[in-house]
CSV table of C-alpha atoms and ligand atoms in Angstrom, one decimal:
chain,number,residue,atom,x,y,z
A,1,MET,CA,-54.0,-19.8,-45.4
A,2,ALA,CA,-51.7,-17.2,-45.6
A,3,ASP,CA,-48.3,-18.3,-46.5
A,4,PRO,CA,-45.6,-17.8,-43.9
A,5,THR,CA,-42.9,-15.8,-45.9
A,6,ALA,CA,-45.6,-13.3,-47.6
A,7,GLN,CA,-46.5,-12.6,-43.7
A,8,ARG,CA,-43.2,-12.1,-42.6
A,9,ILE,CA,-42.6,-9.7,-45.5
A,10,TRP,CA,-46.1,-8.0,-45.2
A,11,ASN,CA,-45.0,-7.6,-41.4
A,12,THR,CA,-41.8,-6.0,-42.5
A,13,ALA,CA,-43.7,-3.4,-45.1
A,14,LEU,CA,-46.1,-2.6,-42.0
A,15,GLY,CA,-43.7,-1.6,-40.3
A,16,GLN,CA,-42.3,0.5,-42.5
A,17,LEU,CA,-45.8,1.6,-43.6
A,18,GLN,CA,-46.0,2.9,-40.0
A,19,LEU,CA,-43.1,5.4,-40.9
A,20,HIS,CA,-44.9,6.8,-43.6
A,21,VAL,CA,-48.7,7.4,-43.0
A,22,THR,CA,-50.2,9.3,-40.0
A,23,ARG,CA,-51.6,7.3,-36.9
A,24,PRO,CA,-54.8,7.2,-37.7
A,25,ASN,CA,-54.6,6.4,-41.2
A,26,TYR,CA,-52.6,3.0,-39.9
A,27,ASP,CA,-54.6,2.1,-37.9
A,28,THR,CA,-57.3,2.2,-40.1
A,29,TRP,CA,-56.6,1.4,-43.4
A,30,LEU,CA,-53.6,-1.0,-42.3
A,31,LYS,CA,-53.8,-2.5,-39.1
A,32,GLU,CA,-55.9,-5.1,-39.8
A,33,THR,CA,-53.9,-6.4,-43.7
A,34,GLU,CA,-52.5,-9.2,-43.9
A,35,GLY,CA,-49.6,-10.4,-46.3
A,36,LEU,CA,-51.5,-13.7,-48.1
A,37,ARG,CA,-49.5,-14.4,-50.9
A,38,VAL,CA,-46.1,-14.1,-53.4
A,39,GLU,CA,-46.6,-14.2,-56.6
A,40,PRO,CA,-44.5,-13.4,-59.5
A,41,GLY,CA,-44.2,-9.9,-60.0
A,42,ASN,CA,-47.1,-9.4,-57.3
A,43,PHE,CA,-47.9,-9.0,-54.1
A,44,VAL,CA,-51.2,-10.1,-52.6
A,45,VAL,CA,-52.7,-8.3,-49.5
A,46,GLY,CA,-55.7,-9.5,-47.9
A,47,VAL,CA,-58.1,-6.6,-46.6
A,48,PRO,CA,-60.9,-7.0,-43.6
A,49,THR,CA,-63.6,-5.2,-45.8
A,50,GLU,CA,-64.5,-4.1,-49.6
A,51,PHE,CA,-64.4,-0.5,-48.3
A,52,VAL,CA,-60.4,-0.8,-47.0
A,53,LYS,CA,-60.1,-2.6,-50.2
A,54,GLU,CA,-60.9,0.5,-52.7
A,55,TRP,CA,-59.2,2.7,-50.2
A,56,LEU,CA,-56.2,1.2,-50.1
A,57,ALA,CA,-56.2,0.2,-53.9
A,58,THR,CA,-56.6,3.8,-55.0
A,59,ARG,CA,-55.1,6.1,-52.5
A,60,MET,CA,-52.3,3.9,-51.2
A,61,ARG,CA,-51.6,1.3,-54.0
A,62,SER,CA,-48.4,3.0,-55.2
A,63,LEU,CA,-46.7,3.2,-51.7
A,64,VAL,CA,-47.1,-0.1,-50.9
A,65,ALA,CA,-45.8,-1.6,-54.3
A,66,GLN,CA,-43.0,0.7,-53.5
A,67,VAL,CA,-42.3,-0.9,-49.6
A,68,VAL,CA,-43.0,-4.2,-50.5
A,69,GLY,CA,-40.8,-4.1,-53.8
A,70,ALA,CA,-37.7,-2.7,-51.6
A,71,ILE,CA,-38.2,-5.6,-49.2
A,72,LEU,CA,-38.5,-7.8,-52.2
A,73,GLY,CA,-35.9,-6.0,-54.1
A,74,ARG,CA,-37.6,-6.4,-57.5
A,75,PRO,CA,-40.5,-3.9,-58.8
A,76,THR,CA,-43.6,-5.5,-57.5
A,77,GLU,CA,-47.4,-4.9,-58.2
A,78,VAL,CA,-49.6,-5.3,-55.1
A,79,ALA,CA,-53.1,-6.7,-55.2
A,80,PHE,CA,-55.5,-6.3,-52.4
A,81,GLU,CA,-57.9,-9.2,-51.6
A,82,LEU,CA,-61.0,-9.6,-49.5
A,83,LEU,CA,-60.4,-11.3,-46.6
A,84,GLY,CA,-62.9,-14.4,-45.7
A,85,ARG,CA,-65.6,-12.6,-43.5
A,86,ASN,CA,-64.8,-15.0,-40.1
A,87,GLY,CA,-61.1,-15.3,-41.9
A,88,HIS,CA,-59.2,-14.7,-38.9
A,89,GLN,CA,-56.4,-16.0,-41.3
A,90,ASN,CA,-53.9,-16.1,-38.6
A,91,GLY,CA,-55.7,-16.7,-35.5
A,92,HIS,CA,-56.0,-13.7,-33.5
A,93,GLN,CA,-58.5,-14.2,-30.9
A,94,GLU,CA,-61.4,-12.1,-29.5
A,95,ALA,CA,-60.2,-9.8,-26.5
A,96,THR,CA,-63.1,-10.8,-24.5
A,97,LEU,CA,-65.6,-13.5,-23.7
A,98,PRO,CA,-68.6,-12.7,-25.1
A,99,LEU,CA,-69.9,-9.8,-22.4
A,100,ALA,CA,-73.0,-8.9,-21.0
A,101,SER,CA,-75.1,-11.2,-24.0
A,102,ALA,CA,-77.8,-12.4,-21.4
A,103,ALA,CA,-78.1,-8.9,-19.8
A,104,THR,CA,-78.2,-7.1,-23.2
A,105,PRO,CA,-81.3,-8.7,-24.9
A,106,VAL,CA,-81.0,-9.8,-29.1
A,107,GLN,CA,-81.4,-6.1,-30.6
A,108,THR,CA,-81.9,-5.0,-34.0
A,109,VAL,CA,-79.3,-2.1,-33.8
A,110,ILE,CA,-77.9,-0.4,-36.6
A,111,THR,CA,-74.5,-0.2,-35.5
A,112,SER,CA,-73.6,-2.7,-33.8
A,113,PRO,CA,-71.0,-2.2,-30.5
A,114,ALA,CA,-67.8,-1.5,-31.4
A,115,THR,CA,-66.0,-5.1,-31.4
A,116,PRO,CA,-63.0,-5.4,-29.0
A,117,PRO,CA,-60.0,-5.7,-30.9
A,118,ARG,CA,-58.4,-8.5,-31.5
A,119,LEU,CA,-55.3,-9.8,-29.7
A,120,ASN,CA,-52.0,-10.5,-31.0
A,121,PRO,CA,-51.7,-14.1,-30.3
A,122,ARG,CA,-48.3,-13.5,-30.0
A,123,TYR,CA,-48.5,-11.4,-27.2
A,124,THR,CA,-48.0,-13.2,-24.5
A,125,PHE,CA,-46.2,-14.0,-21.3
A,126,GLN,CA,-44.2,-16.8,-22.4
A,127,ASN,CA,-43.0,-15.0,-25.6
A,128,PHE,CA,-41.8,-12.1,-23.3
A,129,VAL,CA,-38.4,-11.7,-22.7
A,130,VAL,CA,-37.7,-10.4,-18.8
A,131,ALA,CA,-34.7,-8.5,-18.0
A,132,GLU,CA,-33.3,-6.3,-16.0
A,133,SER,CA,-35.0,-3.4,-18.2
A,134,ASN,CA,-38.7,-4.7,-17.8
A,135,ARG,CA,-38.1,-7.2,-14.9
A,136,MET,CA,-40.8,-5.2,-12.6
A,137,ALA,CA,-42.8,-4.6,-14.9
A,138,ALA,CA,-43.6,-8.3,-16.8
A,139,ALA,CA,-43.6,-9.4,-12.6
A,140,ALA,CA,-46.2,-6.8,-11.4
A,141,ALA,CA,-48.3,-7.8,-15.4
A,142,CYS,CA,-47.7,-11.3,-14.0
A,143,ARG,CA,-49.6,-10.7,-10.4
A,144,ALA,CA,-52.1,-9.0,-12.0
A,145,ALA,CA,-53.0,-11.6,-14.6
A,146,GLU,CA,-53.2,-14.2,-12.0
A,147,SER,CA,-54.7,-12.3,-9.0
A,148,PRO,CA,-56.3,-9.5,-11.0
A,149,GLY,CA,-57.4,-6.8,-8.2
A,150,VAL,CA,-55.2,-8.2,-5.5
A,151,ASP,CA,-51.7,-6.8,-5.4
A,152,TYR,CA,-50.7,-3.7,-7.6
A,153,ASN,CA,-54.3,-2.3,-8.1
A,154,PRO,CA,-54.2,-0.2,-10.7
A,155,LEU,CA,-50.9,-1.1,-12.3
A,156,PHE,CA,-49.2,1.7,-14.9
A,157,ILE,CA,-46.5,0.8,-17.1
A,158,TYR,CA,-45.1,3.6,-18.9
A,159,SER,CA,-41.6,4.0,-21.2
A,160,THR,CA,-41.0,5.4,-24.8
A,161,PRO,CA,-42.8,3.3,-27.4
A,162,GLY,CA,-41.5,-0.3,-29.0
A,163,LEU,CA,-40.8,-1.5,-25.3
A,164,GLY,CA,-43.4,-4.1,-24.7
A,165,LYS,CA,-46.3,-2.2,-23.1
A,166,THR,CA,-48.9,-3.4,-25.3
A,167,HIS,CA,-46.8,-6.8,-25.5
A,168,LEU,CA,-47.7,-7.3,-21.7
A,169,LEU,CA,-51.2,-5.8,-21.7
A,170,GLN,CA,-52.4,-8.2,-24.2
A,171,ALA,CA,-50.6,-10.8,-22.5
A,172,ILE,CA,-52.6,-9.9,-19.4
A,173,ALA,CA,-55.7,-10.0,-21.4
A,174,GLN,CA,-54.7,-13.7,-22.5
A,175,ARG,CA,-53.8,-15.2,-19.2
A,176,ALA,CA,-56.9,-13.9,-17.5
A,177,THR,CA,-59.0,-15.4,-20.8
A,178,GLN,CA,-57.4,-18.7,-19.9
A,179,ARG,CA,-58.4,-18.6,-16.4
A,180,LYS,CA,-62.0,-18.1,-17.2
A,181,GLN,CA,-61.8,-14.2,-16.6
A,182,VAL,CA,-63.7,-11.6,-18.2
A,183,ALA,CA,-60.4,-9.1,-19.4
A,184,LEU,CA,-61.3,-5.9,-21.6
A,185,TYR,CA,-58.5,-4.8,-23.9
A,186,LEU,CA,-58.8,-1.4,-25.2
A,187,THR,CA,-56.6,1.9,-26.5
A,188,SER,CA,-57.7,5.1,-25.0
A,189,GLU,CA,-58.7,5.8,-28.2
A,190,GLN,CA,-61.3,2.8,-28.7
A,191,PHE,CA,-62.6,3.7,-25.3
A,192,THR,CA,-62.9,7.3,-26.7
A,193,ASN,CA,-64.9,6.4,-29.8
A,194,ASP,CA,-67.2,3.7,-28.1
A,195,PHE,CA,-67.6,6.3,-25.4
A,196,VAL,CA,-68.9,8.9,-28.3
A,197,THR,CA,-70.6,6.8,-30.6
A,198,ALA,CA,-72.6,5.8,-27.0
A,199,ILE,CA,-73.5,8.9,-26.4
A,200,ALA,CA,-74.5,9.9,-30.2
A,201,GLN,CA,-76.4,7.2,-30.5
A,202,GLY,CA,-78.2,7.3,-26.9
A,203,ARG,CA,-76.6,4.3,-25.7
A,204,SER,CA,-74.6,4.9,-22.8
A,205,ASP,CA,-76.1,2.4,-20.2
A,206,GLU,CA,-75.1,-0.1,-22.5
A,207,PHE,CA,-71.8,1.2,-22.9
A,208,ARG,CA,-71.6,1.8,-18.9
A,209,ARG,CA,-72.6,-2.0,-18.7
A,210,ARG,CA,-69.8,-3.0,-21.1
A,211,HIS,CA,-67.1,-1.4,-19.2
A,212,ARG,CA,-67.9,-1.8,-15.9
A,213,SER,CA,-68.6,-5.6,-16.1
A,214,PRO,CA,-65.1,-7.0,-16.9
A,215,GLN,CA,-62.5,-8.6,-14.2
A,216,LEU,CA,-60.0,-6.7,-15.8
A,217,LEU,CA,-59.7,-3.6,-17.8
A,218,LEU,CA,-56.5,-2.7,-19.7
A,219,ILE,CA,-56.1,0.7,-21.1
A,220,ASP,CA,-53.3,0.9,-23.4
A,221,ASP,CA,-52.1,4.6,-24.7
A,222,ILE,CA,-54.0,6.6,-22.0
A,223,GLN,CA,-51.6,10.0,-23.2
A,224,PHE,CA,-54.7,9.9,-26.1
A,225,LEU,CA,-56.8,10.7,-23.4
A,226,ALA,CA,-54.8,13.9,-22.4
A,227,GLY,CA,-57.5,16.7,-23.2
A,228,LYS,CA,-60.9,14.9,-23.5
A,229,VAL,CA,-62.5,16.5,-20.6
A,230,ARG,CA,-66.1,14.2,-21.2
A,231,THR,CA,-64.0,10.8,-21.7
A,232,GLN,CA,-61.5,11.5,-18.6
A,233,GLU,CA,-64.9,11.7,-16.5
A,234,GLU,CA,-66.5,9.1,-18.1
A,235,PHE,CA,-63.0,7.2,-17.7
A,236,PHE,CA,-62.7,8.5,-14.3
A,237,TYR,CA,-66.2,7.1,-13.1
A,238,THR,CA,-65.4,3.5,-14.9
A,239,PHE,CA,-62.5,3.1,-13.0
A,240,ASN,CA,-64.0,4.3,-9.4
A,241,ASP,CA,-66.8,1.9,-10.4
A,242,LEU,CA,-64.5,-1.4,-11.5
A,243,HIS,CA,-62.0,-0.3,-8.7
A,244,SER,CA,-64.1,-0.2,-5.8
A,245,ASN,CA,-65.7,-3.8,-7.3
A,246,GLY,CA,-61.9,-5.3,-7.0
A,247,CYS,CA,-61.4,-5.1,-10.6
A,248,GLN,CA,-57.9,-5.0,-11.8
A,249,VAL,CA,-57.0,-2.0,-13.9
A,250,VAL,CA,-53.8,-1.7,-16.0
A,251,VAL,CA,-52.9,1.2,-17.6
A,252,ALA,CA,-50.3,1.8,-20.3
A,253,GLY,CA,-48.9,5.2,-21.2
A,254,ASP,CA,-45.5,6.7,-23.0
A,255,ARG,CA,-44.7,8.6,-19.4
A,256,PRO,CA,-45.6,8.8,-16.1
A,257,PRO,CA,-49.2,10.0,-14.9
A,258,ALA,CA,-47.7,13.4,-13.2
A,259,SER,CA,-46.1,14.0,-16.7
A,260,ILE,CA,-49.2,13.7,-18.8
A,261,SER,CA,-50.2,16.8,-19.3
A,262,GLY,CA,-54.4,17.2,-20.0
A,263,LEU,CA,-54.4,14.9,-17.4
A,264,GLU,CA,-57.0,15.9,-15.1
A,265,GLY,CA,-55.7,15.5,-11.4
A,266,ARG,CA,-58.2,13.3,-10.3
A,267,LEU,CA,-57.4,10.9,-12.4
A,268,CYS,CA,-53.6,11.1,-12.3
A,269,SER,CA,-53.9,10.9,-8.1
A,270,ARG,CA,-56.2,7.3,-9.2
A,271,PHE,CA,-53.3,5.8,-11.5
A,272,GLN,CA,-51.0,6.2,-8.6
A,273,TRP,CA,-52.9,4.9,-5.9
A,274,GLY,CA,-50.8,1.4,-7.0
A,275,LEU,CA,-48.0,0.5,-8.7
A,276,VAL,CA,-46.4,2.5,-11.2
A,277,THR,CA,-43.7,1.1,-13.7
A,278,ASP,CA,-41.2,1.8,-16.4
A,279,ILE,CA,-39.7,-0.5,-18.6
A,280,GLN,CA,-36.0,0.9,-19.7
A,281,PRO,CA,-34.5,0.1,-23.3
A,282,PRO,CA,-32.9,-2.7,-23.1
A,283,ASP,CA,-29.1,-3.1,-22.7
A,284,THR,CA,-26.9,-5.4,-25.2
A,285,GLU,CA,-27.5,-8.4,-23.3
A,286,THR,CA,-31.4,-8.3,-23.6
A,287,ARG,CA,-31.5,-7.1,-27.2
A,288,LEU,CA,-29.4,-10.6,-28.1
A,289,ALA,CA,-31.7,-12.6,-26.0
A,290,ILE,CA,-34.7,-11.4,-27.9
A,291,LEU,CA,-33.5,-11.7,-31.1
A,292,LYS,CA,-32.5,-15.3,-30.6
A,293,ALA,CA,-35.7,-16.1,-29.0
A,294,LYS,CA,-37.5,-14.2,-32.3
A,295,ALA,CA,-35.6,-16.7,-34.2
A,296,ALA,CA,-36.2,-19.4,-32.1
A,297,ASP,CA,-40.0,-18.8,-32.3
A,298,GLN,CA,-39.6,-18.9,-36.2
A,299,ARG,CA,-37.4,-22.2,-36.0
A,300,VAL,CA,-34.1,-20.0,-37.4
A,301,ASP,CA,-30.8,-20.7,-35.7
A,302,LEU,CA,-29.5,-17.3,-35.2
A,303,PRO,CA,-25.6,-17.0,-35.9
A,304,GLN,CA,-24.3,-14.7,-33.2
A,305,ASN,CA,-22.6,-12.4,-35.7
A,306,VAL,CA,-25.9,-11.5,-37.2
A,307,ALA,CA,-27.4,-11.4,-34.0
A,308,GLN,CA,-24.7,-8.6,-32.9
A,309,LEU,CA,-24.7,-6.8,-36.1
A,310,LEU,CA,-28.8,-6.4,-35.7
A,311,ALA,CA,-28.4,-5.3,-31.9
A,312,GLU,CA,-26.1,-2.6,-32.7
A,313,ARG,CA,-28.6,-1.5,-35.0
A,314,ALA,CA,-31.4,-0.9,-33.3
A,315,PRO,CA,-30.4,0.4,-29.6
A,316,ASP,CA,-33.6,1.5,-28.0
A,317,ASN,CA,-36.9,0.2,-29.7
A,318,ILE,CA,-37.9,-3.7,-29.8
A,319,ARG,CA,-40.1,-3.0,-32.1
A,320,GLU,CA,-37.5,-1.8,-34.8
A,321,LEU,CA,-35.0,-4.7,-34.0
A,322,GLU,CA,-37.8,-7.2,-34.6
A,323,GLY,CA,-38.1,-5.4,-37.8
A,324,LEU,CA,-34.9,-6.0,-38.9
A,325,LEU,CA,-34.5,-9.7,-37.6
A,326,ASN,CA,-37.6,-10.2,-40.2
A,327,ARG,CA,-36.2,-8.4,-42.9
A,328,VAL,CA,-33.6,-10.2,-42.9
A,329,LEU,CA,-35.2,-13.4,-42.7
A,330,ALA,CA,-37.5,-12.8,-45.5
A,331,TYR,CA,-34.6,-12.1,-47.6
A,332,ALA,CA,-32.8,-15.4,-47.0
A,333,ASN,CA,-36.1,-17.3,-47.1
A,334,LEU,CA,-36.6,-15.3,-50.6
A,335,ILE,CA,-33.2,-15.9,-52.1
A,336,HIS,CA,-33.7,-19.3,-50.4
A,337,VAL,CA,-29.7,-19.2,-48.7
A,338,PRO,CA,-29.2,-19.6,-45.1
A,339,VAL,CA,-28.8,-16.4,-42.5
A,340,THR,CA,-25.2,-15.7,-42.8
A,341,LEU,CA,-23.8,-12.3,-41.7
A,342,ASP,CA,-23.1,-11.6,-45.2
A,343,CYS,CA,-26.3,-12.1,-46.3
A,344,ALA,CA,-28.0,-10.0,-43.2
A,345,ALA,CA,-25.7,-7.5,-44.1
A,346,ARG,CA,-27.3,-7.5,-47.7
A,347,ALA,CA,-30.5,-7.5,-46.6
A,348,LEU,CA,-30.0,-4.2,-44.6
A,349,THR,CA,-28.5,-2.4,-47.5
A,350,ALA,CA,-30.9,-3.7,-50.2
A,351,LEU,CA,-33.4,-2.8,-48.3
A,352,LYS,CA,-32.0,0.5,-47.2
A,353,PRO,CA,-33.7,3.2,-49.8
A,354,ALA,CA,-36.9,1.8,-49.0
A,355,VAL,CA,-39.3,4.7,-49.7
A,356,ALA,CA,-36.1,7.5,-50.3
A,357,THR,CA,-36.9,10.2,-52.5
A,358,PRO,CA,-36.3,9.6,-56.1
A,359,LEU,CA,-32.5,9.5,-57.0
A,360,ASP,CA,-31.5,12.3,-59.8
A,361,PRO,CA,-31.2,10.7,-62.9
A,362,ASN,CA,-28.2,12.5,-64.1
A,363,SER,CA,-26.5,11.6,-60.6
A,364,LEU,CA,-27.7,8.0,-61.3
A,365,LEU,CA,-26.1,7.7,-65.1
A,366,GLU,CA,-23.5,8.9,-63.6
A,367,ALA,CA,-22.9,6.8,-61.0
A,368,VAL,CA,-23.7,3.8,-63.2
A,369,GLY,CA,-21.2,4.6,-65.6
A,370,ALA,CA,-18.4,5.0,-63.0
A,371,TYR,CA,-19.5,1.6,-61.3
A,372,TYR,CA,-19.2,0.0,-64.9
A,373,GLY,CA,-16.8,2.1,-66.1
A,374,ILE,CA,-18.3,2.8,-69.2
A,375,PRO,CA,-18.6,6.5,-70.5
A,376,ILE,CA,-22.0,8.2,-70.6
A,377,PRO,CA,-22.4,8.6,-74.6
A,378,ALA,CA,-21.3,5.0,-75.0
A,379,LEU,CA,-24.7,4.3,-72.2
A,380,THR,CA,-26.8,6.1,-74.5
A,381,GLY,CA,-25.2,5.1,-77.7
A,382,LYS,CA,-26.0,2.9,-80.1
A,383,SER,CA,-23.5,-0.3,-79.3
A,384,ARG,CA,-25.1,-3.7,-78.3
A,385,ALA,CA,-22.0,-4.7,-77.1
A,386,ARG,CA,-22.9,-6.6,-73.8
A,387,PRO,CA,-21.4,-5.1,-70.8
A,388,ILE,CA,-22.8,-2.1,-72.5
A,389,ALA,CA,-26.0,-3.6,-72.6
A,390,GLU,CA,-26.0,-4.5,-69.3
A,391,ALA,CA,-24.5,-1.3,-67.9
A,392,ARG,CA,-27.3,0.1,-69.9
A,393,HIS,CA,-30.2,-2.0,-68.5
A,394,THR,CA,-29.2,-1.4,-65.0
A,395,ALA,CA,-29.2,1.8,-65.5
A,396,MET,CA,-32.7,1.3,-67.3
A,397,TYR,CA,-33.9,-0.1,-64.0
A,398,LEU,CA,-33.0,2.3,-61.6
A,399,LEU,CA,-33.8,5.4,-63.2
A,400,ARG,CA,-37.3,3.9,-63.1
A,401,GLU,CA,-37.3,2.5,-60.1
A,402,ASP,CA,-35.1,5.1,-58.0
A,403,ALA,CA,-35.2,8.0,-60.4
A,404,GLN,CA,-39.2,6.8,-60.6
A,405,LEU,CA,-39.1,8.5,-64.2
A,406,ALA,CA,-41.6,7.4,-66.9
A,407,LEU,CA,-41.0,4.7,-69.2
A,408,LYS,CA,-40.6,6.9,-71.7
A,409,GLN,CA,-38.5,9.5,-70.2
A,410,VAL,CA,-36.1,6.5,-69.3
A,411,GLY,CA,-35.9,5.8,-73.2
A,412,LEU,CA,-35.0,9.4,-74.1
A,413,LEU,CA,-32.7,10.0,-71.7
A,414,LEU,CA,-31.2,6.4,-72.8
A,415,GLY,CA,-30.3,8.0,-76.7
A,416,HIS,CA,-34.2,7.8,-77.6
A,417,ARG,CA,-34.9,4.2,-77.5
A,418,ASP,CA,-38.4,3.2,-77.4
A,419,HIS,CA,-40.5,2.2,-74.6
A,420,SER,CA,-41.0,-1.7,-75.3
A,421,THR,CA,-37.5,-1.3,-75.0
A,422,VAL,CA,-37.2,-0.3,-71.6
A,423,ILE,CA,-39.5,-2.5,-70.2
A,424,HIS,CA,-37.7,-4.9,-71.6
A,425,GLY,CA,-34.1,-4.2,-70.0
A,426,VAL,CA,-36.1,-3.4,-66.8
A,427,GLN,CA,-37.6,-6.9,-66.4
A,428,LYS,CA,-34.4,-8.1,-67.4
A,429,VAL,CA,-32.4,-7.1,-64.3
A,430,ALA,CA,-36.0,-7.2,-62.3
A,431,LYS,CA,-35.4,-10.8,-63.2
A,432,ALA,CA,-31.7,-11.3,-62.5
A,433,LEU,CA,-32.4,-9.6,-59.0
A,434,ALA,CA,-34.5,-12.4,-57.9
A,435,SER,CA,-31.9,-15.0,-58.2
A,436,ASP,CA,-28.8,-13.1,-57.8
A,437,PRO,CA,-28.1,-11.5,-54.8
A,438,ARG,CA,-25.1,-10.1,-55.3
A,439,LEU,CA,-26.6,-7.5,-57.9
A,440,SER,CA,-29.0,-5.9,-55.8
A,441,ALA,CA,-25.8,-5.1,-53.4
A,442,GLN,CA,-24.1,-3.8,-56.4
A,443,LEU,CA,-27.3,-1.5,-57.2
A,444,ALA,CA,-27.4,-0.7,-53.6
A,445,ASP,CA,-23.4,0.6,-54.1
A,446,ILE,CA,-24.7,2.6,-57.4
A,447,ARG,CA,-27.9,4.0,-55.6
A,448,ASN,CA,-25.1,5.0,-52.5
A,449,ALA,CA,-22.7,6.7,-55.2
A,450,ALA,CA,-25.8,8.4,-57.2
A,451,ALA,CA,-27.3,9.9,-53.9
A,452,ASN,CA,-23.3,11.2,-53.1
A,453,ASN,CA,-23.0,13.0,-56.1
A,454,ASN,CA,-26.8,14.2,-56.0
A,455,HIS,CA,-25.3,17.8,-57.1
A,456,HIS,CA,-28.0,18.9,-59.2
B,1,ADP,P1,-45.0,-0.4,-26.8
B,1,ADP,O1,-46.7,-1.0,-26.8
B,1,ADP,O2,-44.7,-0.3,-25.7
B,1,ADP,O3,-44.8,0.9,-28.1
B,1,ADP,P2,-44.9,-3.4,-28.2
B,1,ADP,O4,-45.9,-3.9,-26.9
B,1,ADP,O5,-45.8,-3.0,-29.3
B,1,ADP,O6,-44.3,-1.6,-27.5
B,1,ADP,O7,-43.8,-4.3,-28.6
B,1,ADP,C1,-42.8,-3.8,-29.7
B,1,ADP,C2,-42.3,-5.2,-30.0
B,1,ADP,O8,-41.7,-5.6,-29.6
B,1,ADP,C3,-43.5,-5.9,-30.5
B,1,ADP,O9,-43.7,-6.9,-30.7
B,1,ADP,C4,-43.2,-6.9,-28.9
B,1,ADP,O10,-43.9,-8.5,-29.2
B,1,ADP,C5,-41.8,-7.0,-28.6
B,1,ADP,N1,-41.4,-7.1,-27.7
B,1,ADP,C6,-41.2,-5.8,-26.8
B,1,ADP,N2,-40.7,-5.7,-25.2
B,1,ADP,C7,-40.1,-7.5,-25.7
B,1,ADP,C8,-39.9,-8.3,-24.9
B,1,ADP,N3,-39.0,-8.1,-23.2
B,1,ADP,N4,-39.8,-9.4,-25.3
B,1,ADP,C9,-40.0,-9.8,-26.4
B,1,ADP,N5,-40.3,-9.1,-27.1
B,1,ADP,C10,-40.5,-7.9,-26.7
B,2,MG,MG1,-48.1,0.5,-27.6
């Protein structure tokens, strides 16, 4: 079983990784991964296939280690481990009931039809906080799930990223599935890929059967259909077919249909047949309510002042808001302190330079010297007096982590020390960091100072 702390840390890491890799790369390599365990000096990530494992291990190991290390506040290695084949370790469910299995006799197909994406079990109506900014969309979504094809058909929901579109679409799918309806949730990219693959393999009939049999079709991120003429054509027929059979169609996009350039007129006008509604960024009240709900979900009592601090930091994006909360909870959990304003503030600064550009080594040395009040010649000199040695260890740690120097270079800069001395110093600081939250706040101050006198 994955441990919840590891999962939380990994969710935070994924949030940051998303900002550093392209969307297709994220979807291909990172989306299906899970945080399994925190071990001393090592973080274990579960991956779905051997292929993904190899790719991540060779291409992304250091980025991942850096991001996780920043969250943990200490240097960390990462290991990738294969998840059990059927191991939906965190209880993901399939998006649909088995589809058309009677209609499709058992075949020995080489490439099995694309499996529908797994739904996030947390994306339910119950977990969706309804407020002024999303009331209309939430009500319409609920209605679509409970009386598919009756009122708003199609339903088109749009907003800027991170405001709950995917959450609502998946909530519809899960509610419908509970009600023994067949719901198919797909992003427009998956629809495209399925379609292209089906054509290439001469299995377009099967594709049609699959996409035209559900009682609810939920298409996410429709904007990615822009410019894809043949897929749009297929989607148009699919839509007509389903709609005329009373199937509920729900579509989410990043803007209203008429503003998606590269979307065919006839498709655009179909989307406007039903209800087009938006989700607005949440106001402060709503952000606070969402934070409270998410914390309660994790059985954490979130103090009001902490909630306020977080709500101020992520004004227009609930995904970021959640990311901040997860960081703070992971941090508090890791160092075994209650979630206080002080701890939250530290967590946010300690985590800030996640994947920053390397700091300049000389600026760092200067900042360390200034912070501890020790002249640079003393730092690089022979004295082993306690305060000097401590400052020197800190310098080693920061030169290694933040300036990303090789051990050898660190040794050279600090008065020709050998590489085992440097390892020793770095480890000492890393260990201290794990038990002393004050230290990470100090390091954050030194980093800030170094960044400010980055004059080289
Ligand atoms: P979008 O698809 O619009 O980019 P998502 O549906 O992925 O946004 O939402 C981003 C995150 O914010 C998700 O984790 C989701 O659960 C959460 N979220 C968004 N709106 C709400 C809400 N009203 N209540 C609770 N969580 C929400
Ligand atoms: Mg989305």
